[in-house]
Amino acid sequence: MRFAAPPSKNVSKDVFHPVFDVDQQGRPVMRYIDQFVQPKDFEEGVWLSELSDAIETSKGILSVPVPVWQIPVD
């Protein structure tokens, strides 16, 4: 999947990675920022839109508090 920042972010390099992957311990992970993803075609755009809708309406959402000025890193 291609992720590209808008011109206002002053980032000229696109990033490519799968939405679903596994971490170093073999656990499933999801890396997805709906604002920056660039679908390759209409079908992929529809799939991404449905993915976003499913995430936003899921009853299984887990909120993790993150203190100000800190970022979660695994």
XYZ file of C-alpha atoms in Angstrom, residues 3-35:
33
model
C 1.191 6.238 1.743
C 1.991 9.807 0.676
C 1.840 13.040 2.660
C 0.187 16.112 1.127
C 2.455 18.906 -0.197
C 1.793 20.997 2.916
C 3.744 18.442 4.991
C 6.955 19.032 2.978
C 7.646 15.300 2.692
C 8.682 14.241 -0.787
C 9.123 10.507 -0.204
C 6.260 8.009 -0.376
C 6.181 5.033 1.983
C 5.103 1.550 0.924
C 4.020 -1.115 3.413
C 1.155 -3.567 3.876
C -1.822 -2.569 6.006
C -1.737 -5.952 7.768
C 1.578 -7.505 8.779
C 3.265 -9.321 11.664
C 5.741 -7.876 14.159
C 9.109 -9.365 15.141
C 7.394 -11.731 17.576
C 4.980 -12.945 14.897
C 1.970 -11.068 16.303
C -0.497 -9.530 13.850
C -0.294 -5.753 13.475
C -2.209 -3.175 11.493
C -0.520 -0.019 10.189
C -2.997 2.336 8.643
C -3.404 6.118 8.421
C -6.471 6.854 6.325
C -5.416 10.458 5.667
